[in-house]
Amino acid sequence: MNAATRPSLTAILSALPEEQQGLLEQLVGAQKQTVAGRDFWLGQLHGQPVALGLSRIGKVSATLTAAVLIGHFGVSRMLFTGVAGGLAQGVKVGDVVVAHDFIQHDLDVSPLFPRYEVPLYGRSRFPCDPSLTALLALAAGRALTTAPDTTSPIVAGAQVHLGLIASGDRFVSSADESSRLQAALEGAGHAALAVEMEGAAVAQVCADYGVAFAAMRTISDRADNSAHIDFSTFVAEVASLYAQRIMGELLQSLPAPT
Ligand code: ADE
């Protein structure tokens, strides 16, 4: 069944339960609904009606979760919080990258189409919504500079970056692969700040439905040979709290629900 779009309903997608945990703990009036084998949580966060969903890992799973959030629950804006590997110089563990746009680094239909181009769309990059993205970048800046207590997970000196994020169905876990990927993207005019595994898929679904999309990623690793070390601990202990804090700042800056 297709729900009509609910103008005030905001989806917040996370890849893993550990990334969602902090948001779920704060959800007021939480109600679970299961669709397509996935659990969704409806409720209120900071006075805003929200639907929390798990993209799981990889572009196919993320596509399905995003399509359910729009087609079944009728969300009118989509946010993504998660982690990514830093690619560009200066994008450090503990920093936040807010996506300006997304590209699929593993998409190659050449020579039929230019490398990275999504066939029949005539484009390689899918932009995020400019207004929502600007609010998200401001929210991230506030969250990183206000550390209200000594148990704050915010890494000292953490910065917010805004730019291109590359998605693909690979966990990039060697310096060699990371340099090759970065060089190939740059050679085609697509210098990316970070790499992850879902965002480009969600951006494409949102573009198809005309739903506003914004995404932030906390940098958990440098996509090098030690990328896997402490990944789970970082996600549970740091990224989840970044998500909770940044989403809190963002939701409070959105217009009151109608
Ligand atoms: N998400 C977090 N770190 C990543 C990496 N190194 N590669 C792909 N996705 C990631």
Coordinates of C-alpha atoms and ligand atoms in Angstrom, one line a residue:
M1 CA 0.0 0.0 0.0
N2 CA 1.3 3.4 -0.9
A3 CA 1.0 6.1 1.8
A4 CA 0.4 9.6 0.6
T5 CA 3.4 11.8 1.4
R6 CA 3.3 13.1 4.9
P7 CA 4.8 16.6 4.7
S8 CA 6.2 16.6 8.2
L9 CA 7.5 13.1 8.4
T10 CA 11.3 12.9 8.4
A11 CA 13.2 9.6 7.8
I12 CA 16.5 9.0 9.6
L13 CA 18.4 6.2 8.1
S14 CA 21.4 4.5 9.7
A15 CA 23.4 1.6 8.3
L16 CA 23.7 -0.5 11.4
P17 CA 21.8 -1.0 14.7
E18 CA 24.8 0.4 16.6
E19 CA 24.6 3.6 14.6
Q20 CA 20.9 3.9 15.3
Q21 CA 21.0 3.1 19.0
G22 CA 21.4 6.6 20.3
L23 CA 18.4 7.9 18.2
L24 CA 16.2 5.0 19.3
E25 CA 17.0 5.7 23.0
Q26 CA 15.6 9.2 22.6
L27 CA 12.5 8.3 20.5
V28 CA 9.3 9.4 22.2
G29 CA 6.2 7.2 21.7
A30 CA 8.2 4.6 19.8
Q31 CA 6.2 2.2 17.6
K32 CA 7.7 -0.6 15.6
Q33 CA 6.5 -1.6 12.2
T34 CA 8.0 -4.3 10.1
V35 CA 7.9 -4.0 6.3
A36 CA 9.9 -6.1 3.8
G37 CA 11.6 -7.9 6.7
R38 CA 12.9 -4.6 8.1
D39 CA 12.0 -3.0 11.4
F40 CA 11.0 0.7 11.2
W41 CA 10.5 2.9 14.3
L42 CA 8.0 5.7 14.3
G43 CA 7.8 8.3 17.0
Q44 CA 8.9 11.8 17.8
L45 CA 12.4 13.3 18.2
H46 CA 12.7 16.9 19.5
G47 CA 9.1 17.5 18.6
Q48 CA 9.4 16.2 15.0
P49 CA 7.7 13.1 13.7
V50 CA 10.3 10.7 12.5
A51 CA 10.7 7.3 11.0
L52 CA 13.9 5.5 11.9
G53 CA 15.2 2.9 9.4
L54 CA 18.2 0.7 8.9
S55 CA 19.6 0.7 5.4
R56 CA 21.8 -2.3 6.3
I57 CA 25.1 -2.5 4.4
G58 CA 25.4 -1.9 0.7
K59 CA 23.6 -0.2 -2.1
V60 CA 20.9 -2.8 -2.8
S61 CA 19.7 -3.0 0.8
A62 CA 19.9 0.8 1.2
T63 CA 17.8 1.3 -2.0
L64 CA 15.0 -1.0 -0.6
T65 CA 14.9 0.7 2.8
A66 CA 14.8 4.1 1.2
A67 CA 12.0 3.1 -1.2
V68 CA 9.9 1.6 1.7
L69 CA 10.3 4.8 3.7
I70 CA 9.0 6.9 0.8
G71 CA 6.6 4.5 -0.8
H72 CA 5.1 2.9 2.3
F73 CA 5.6 5.5 5.1
G74 CA 5.3 8.6 2.9
V75 CA 8.3 10.4 4.4
S76 CA 9.0 13.8 2.8
R77 CA 12.6 14.2 3.8
M78 CA 15.4 11.7 4.2
L79 CA 18.4 12.0 6.4
F80 CA 21.3 9.6 6.6
T81 CA 23.7 9.3 9.6
G82 CA 26.5 6.8 9.5
V83 CA 30.3 6.3 9.2
A84 CA 32.7 6.5 6.3
G85 CA 36.4 6.1 5.5
G86 CA 38.3 9.3 4.9
L87 CA 39.8 9.6 1.4
A88 CA 40.9 13.2 0.9
Q89 CA 43.9 14.6 2.8
G90 CA 42.8 16.3 6.0
V91 CA 39.6 14.2 6.5
K92 CA 40.5 12.7 9.8
V93 CA 39.0 10.1 12.1
G94 CA 36.4 11.9 14.2
D95 CA 35.6 14.5 11.6
V96 CA 32.2 14.7 10.0
V97 CA 31.6 14.8 6.2
V98 CA 28.3 16.3 5.1
A99 CA 27.5 15.2 1.6
H100 CA 27.1 17.8 -1.1
D101 CA 26.5 15.0 -3.6
F102 CA 27.2 11.3 -4.2
I103 CA 28.8 9.1 -6.8
Q104 CA 29.0 5.3 -7.2
H105 CA 32.8 4.6 -7.4
D106 CA 32.2 1.0 -8.5
L107 CA 29.8 1.8 -11.4
D108 CA 31.5 1.2 -14.7
V109 CA 29.4 0.6 -17.8
S110 CA 32.2 1.8 -20.1
P111 CA 32.6 1.8 -23.0
L112 CA 28.8 2.0 -23.4
F113 CA 28.6 5.0 -21.1
P114 CA 31.3 7.2 -19.5
R115 CA 32.9 5.7 -16.4
Y116 CA 30.8 6.4 -13.3
E117 CA 27.8 7.6 -15.3
V118 CA 24.4 6.0 -14.2
P119 CA 23.0 4.7 -17.5
L120 CA 19.8 6.5 -18.7
Y121 CA 20.2 9.3 -16.2
G122 CA 22.9 11.1 -18.1
R123 CA 24.7 11.9 -14.9
S124 CA 27.3 10.4 -12.5
R125 CA 26.6 12.5 -9.4
F126 CA 23.4 12.9 -7.5
P127 CA 23.1 16.1 -5.5
C128 CA 21.7 16.4 -2.0
D129 CA 19.0 19.0 -1.2
P130 CA 20.8 22.3 -0.8
S131 CA 18.7 23.8 2.0
L132 CA 18.5 20.6 4.1
T133 CA 22.3 20.1 3.6
A134 CA 23.0 23.7 4.7
L135 CA 21.0 23.1 7.8
L136 CA 22.7 19.8 8.4
A137 CA 26.2 21.3 8.0
L138 CA 25.3 24.1 10.5
A139 CA 23.9 21.5 12.9
A140 CA 27.1 19.4 12.7
G141 CA 29.2 22.5 13.3
R142 CA 27.2 23.3 16.5
A143 CA 27.3 19.7 17.7
L144 CA 31.0 19.5 17.3
T145 CA 31.7 22.8 19.1
T146 CA 29.4 22.4 22.0
A147 CA 30.5 19.5 24.1
P148 CA 28.3 19.8 27.1
D149 CA 29.9 17.2 29.4
T150 CA 33.1 15.4 30.0
T151 CA 31.7 12.1 28.7
S152 CA 31.4 13.8 25.2
P153 CA 32.4 11.5 22.4
I154 CA 33.4 14.4 20.2
V155 CA 37.0 14.0 19.1
A156 CA 39.1 17.0 20.0
G157 CA 39.6 19.3 17.0
A158 CA 37.0 17.5 14.9
Q159 CA 36.0 19.4 11.7
V160 CA 33.0 19.5 9.4
H161 CA 33.7 19.0 5.7
L162 CA 31.2 19.5 2.9
G163 CA 31.8 17.7 -0.4
L164 CA 31.4 14.7 -2.6
I165 CA 31.1 11.2 -1.1
A166 CA 31.7 8.0 -3.0
S167 CA 29.7 4.9 -2.4
G168 CA 30.4 1.3 -3.5
D169 CA 29.8 -2.2 -2.5
R170 CA 33.2 -2.7 -1.0
F171 CA 34.7 -2.0 2.4
V172 CA 37.9 -0.2 1.4
S173 CA 40.5 -1.6 3.7
S174 CA 43.9 -1.0 2.1
A175 CA 45.9 2.1 1.4
D176 CA 46.6 0.8 -2.1
E177 CA 42.9 0.4 -2.9
S178 CA 42.1 3.8 -1.4
S179 CA 44.8 5.6 -3.4
R180 CA 43.7 3.9 -6.6
L181 CA 40.1 4.7 -6.0
Q182 CA 40.8 8.3 -5.2
A183 CA 43.1 8.8 -8.2
A184 CA 40.6 7.2 -10.6
L185 CA 37.8 9.4 -9.3
E186 CA 40.0 12.5 -9.4
G187 CA 41.1 11.7 -12.9
A188 CA 37.5 11.8 -14.0
G189 CA 36.9 15.1 -12.2
H190 CA 35.2 13.7 -9.1
A191 CA 37.5 14.4 -6.1
A192 CA 35.8 12.6 -3.2
L193 CA 36.2 13.4 0.5
A194 CA 35.1 10.0 1.9
V195 CA 34.0 6.5 0.9
E196 CA 31.0 4.5 2.2
M197 CA 28.6 1.9 1.0
E198 CA 25.0 3.3 0.7
G199 CA 24.6 7.0 0.2
A200 CA 24.6 7.2 -3.6
A201 CA 21.8 4.6 -3.7
V202 CA 19.7 6.6 -1.3
A203 CA 20.4 9.8 -3.2
Q204 CA 19.2 8.2 -6.4
V205 CA 16.0 6.9 -4.9
C206 CA 15.3 10.3 -3.4
A207 CA 16.0 12.0 -6.7
D208 CA 13.6 9.6 -8.4
Y209 CA 10.8 10.4 -5.9
G210 CA 11.6 14.1 -5.5
V211 CA 12.3 13.7 -1.8
A212 CA 14.7 16.0 -0.1
F213 CA 17.9 14.2 1.0
A214 CA 20.8 15.1 3.2
A215 CA 23.5 12.9 4.7
M216 CA 26.3 13.1 7.2
R217 CA 29.1 10.6 7.9
T218 CA 31.4 10.4 10.9
I219 CA 34.9 9.4 9.8
S220 CA 35.6 6.0 11.4
D221 CA 38.8 5.2 9.5
R222 CA 41.1 6.3 6.7
A223 CA 40.1 3.4 4.3
D224 CA 43.5 1.9 4.8
N225 CA 45.0 -1.3 6.1
S226 CA 43.8 -0.6 9.6
A227 CA 40.3 0.4 8.5
H228 CA 38.7 -2.6 10.2
I229 CA 40.4 -2.2 13.5
D230 CA 38.1 -0.9 16.2
F231 CA 35.4 -0.3 13.6
S232 CA 32.6 -1.7 15.7
T233 CA 33.7 0.0 18.9
F234 CA 33.9 3.3 17.0
V235 CA 30.4 2.9 15.6
A236 CA 28.8 2.0 18.9
E237 CA 30.7 4.4 21.2
V238 CA 31.4 7.4 19.0
A239 CA 29.4 7.5 15.8
S240 CA 26.1 6.7 17.5
L241 CA 26.5 9.7 19.8
Y242 CA 27.6 12.0 16.9
A243 CA 24.4 11.0 15.1
Q244 CA 22.3 11.6 18.2
R245 CA 23.8 15.0 18.8
I246 CA 23.8 16.2 15.2
M247 CA 20.3 15.0 14.4
G248 CA 19.2 16.7 17.6
E249 CA 20.6 20.0 16.5
L250 CA 19.2 19.6 13.0
L251 CA 15.6 18.5 14.1
Q252 CA 15.4 21.5 16.4
S253 CA 16.3 23.8 13.4
L254 CA 13.5 22.4 11.1
P255 CA 10.2 24.2 10.8
A256 CA 7.5 23.1 13.3
P257 CA 5.5 20.1 12.0
T258 CA 2.2 20.9 10.4
Ligands
ADE1 N1 32.4 2.9 6.0 C1 33.3 3.2 7.0 N2 34.5 2.9 6.6 C2 34.5 2.5 5.4 C3 35.4 2.0 4.4 N3 36.7 2.0 4.7 N4 35.0 1.6 3.2 C4 33.7 1.6 2.9 N5 32.8 2.0 3.8 C5 33.1 2.4 5.0

